[in-house]
Short mmCIF file of C-alpha atoms in Angstrom, two decimals:
data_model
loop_
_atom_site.label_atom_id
_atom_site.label_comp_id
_atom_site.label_asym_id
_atom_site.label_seq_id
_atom_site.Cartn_x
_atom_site.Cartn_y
_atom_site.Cartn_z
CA UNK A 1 91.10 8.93 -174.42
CA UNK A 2 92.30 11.84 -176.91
CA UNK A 3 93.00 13.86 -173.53
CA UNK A 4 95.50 12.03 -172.63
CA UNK A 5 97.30 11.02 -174.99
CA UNK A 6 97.70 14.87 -175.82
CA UNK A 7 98.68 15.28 -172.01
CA UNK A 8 101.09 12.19 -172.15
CA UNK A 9 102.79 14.79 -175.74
CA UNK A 10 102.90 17.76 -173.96
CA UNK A 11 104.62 16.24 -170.50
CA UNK A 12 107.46 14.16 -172.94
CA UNK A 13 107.96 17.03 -175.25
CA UNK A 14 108.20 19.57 -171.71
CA UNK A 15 110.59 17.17 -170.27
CA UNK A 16 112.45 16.83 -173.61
CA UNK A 17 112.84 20.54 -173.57
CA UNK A 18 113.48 21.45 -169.70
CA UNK A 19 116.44 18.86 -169.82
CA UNK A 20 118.13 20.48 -172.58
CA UNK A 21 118.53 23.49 -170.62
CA UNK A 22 120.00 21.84 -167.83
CA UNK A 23 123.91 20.81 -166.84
CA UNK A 24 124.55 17.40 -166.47
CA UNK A 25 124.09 17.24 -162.52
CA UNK A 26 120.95 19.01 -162.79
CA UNK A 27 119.68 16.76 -165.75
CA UNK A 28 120.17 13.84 -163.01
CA UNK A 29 117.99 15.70 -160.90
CA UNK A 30 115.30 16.38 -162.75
CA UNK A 31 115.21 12.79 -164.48
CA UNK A 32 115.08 11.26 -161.00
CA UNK A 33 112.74 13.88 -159.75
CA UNK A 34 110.24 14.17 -162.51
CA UNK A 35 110.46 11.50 -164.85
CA UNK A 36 111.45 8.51 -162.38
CA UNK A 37 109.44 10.07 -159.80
CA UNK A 38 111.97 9.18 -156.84
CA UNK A 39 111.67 10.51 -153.37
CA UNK A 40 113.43 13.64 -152.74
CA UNK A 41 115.51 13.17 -149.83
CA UNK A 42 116.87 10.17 -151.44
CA UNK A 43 118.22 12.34 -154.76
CA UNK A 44 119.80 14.97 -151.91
CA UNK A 45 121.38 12.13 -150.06
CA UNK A 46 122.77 10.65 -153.60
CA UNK A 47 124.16 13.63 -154.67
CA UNK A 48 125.88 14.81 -151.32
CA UNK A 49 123.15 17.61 -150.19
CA UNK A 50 123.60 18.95 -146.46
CA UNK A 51 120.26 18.59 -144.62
CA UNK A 52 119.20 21.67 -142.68
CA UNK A 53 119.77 21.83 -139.35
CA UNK A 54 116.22 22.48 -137.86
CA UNK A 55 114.95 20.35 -135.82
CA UNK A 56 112.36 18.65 -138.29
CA UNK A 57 110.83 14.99 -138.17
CA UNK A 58 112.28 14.81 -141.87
CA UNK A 59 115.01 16.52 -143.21
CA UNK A 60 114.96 19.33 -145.49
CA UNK A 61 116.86 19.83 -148.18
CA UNK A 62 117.39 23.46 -149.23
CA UNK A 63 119.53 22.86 -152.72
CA UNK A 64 116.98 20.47 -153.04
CA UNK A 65 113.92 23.24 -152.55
CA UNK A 66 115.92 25.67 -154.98
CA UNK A 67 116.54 23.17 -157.71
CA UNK A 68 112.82 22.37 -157.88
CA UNK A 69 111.56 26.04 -158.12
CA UNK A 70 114.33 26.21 -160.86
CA UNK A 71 113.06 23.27 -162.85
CA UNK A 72 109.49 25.09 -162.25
CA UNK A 73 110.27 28.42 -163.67
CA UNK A 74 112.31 26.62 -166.33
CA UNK A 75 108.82 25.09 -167.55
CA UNK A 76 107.05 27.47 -167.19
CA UNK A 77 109.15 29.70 -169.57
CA UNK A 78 109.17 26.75 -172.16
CA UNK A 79 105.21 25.84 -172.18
CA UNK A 80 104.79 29.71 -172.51
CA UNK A 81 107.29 30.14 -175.45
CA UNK A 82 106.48 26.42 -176.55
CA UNK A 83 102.93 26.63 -177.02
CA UNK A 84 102.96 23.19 -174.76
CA UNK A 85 99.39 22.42 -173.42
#
């Protein structure tokens, strides 16, 4: 349908955008997170991440929780001053 293939536009041309922004490290980050859709304890582990200490069932990453409301406000800014959507 028309909807999606609009939707399909706006998330490439977002992700396009969002990764220019970035430094190399995060660029990994988000590609793996967002675009490859990998878990994210598995991109903490890669990239050397300390897990918290708590005593969880699974760990949690905290770089991890900060680099994702990062990439977040990041698009948010760009869809608003984008005109994506």
């Amino acid at each position: 349908s028309q909807d999606h293939l609009n939707y399909t536009n706006a998330a490439t041309k977002l992700h396009k955008l969002v990764v220019k922004h970035l430094n190399d490290k995060h660029k990994q980050i988000y590609i793996l997170l967002y675009i490859k859709n990998e878990d994210e304890n598995k991109i903490a582990e890669k990239f050397g991440f300390k897990a918290d200490s708590s005593k969880r069932k699974k760990p949690r990453y905290k770089q991890m929780a900060n680099l994702k409301k990062k990439f977040y406000i990041l698009a948010l800014k760009i869809i608003k001053e984008n005109d994506i959507v």
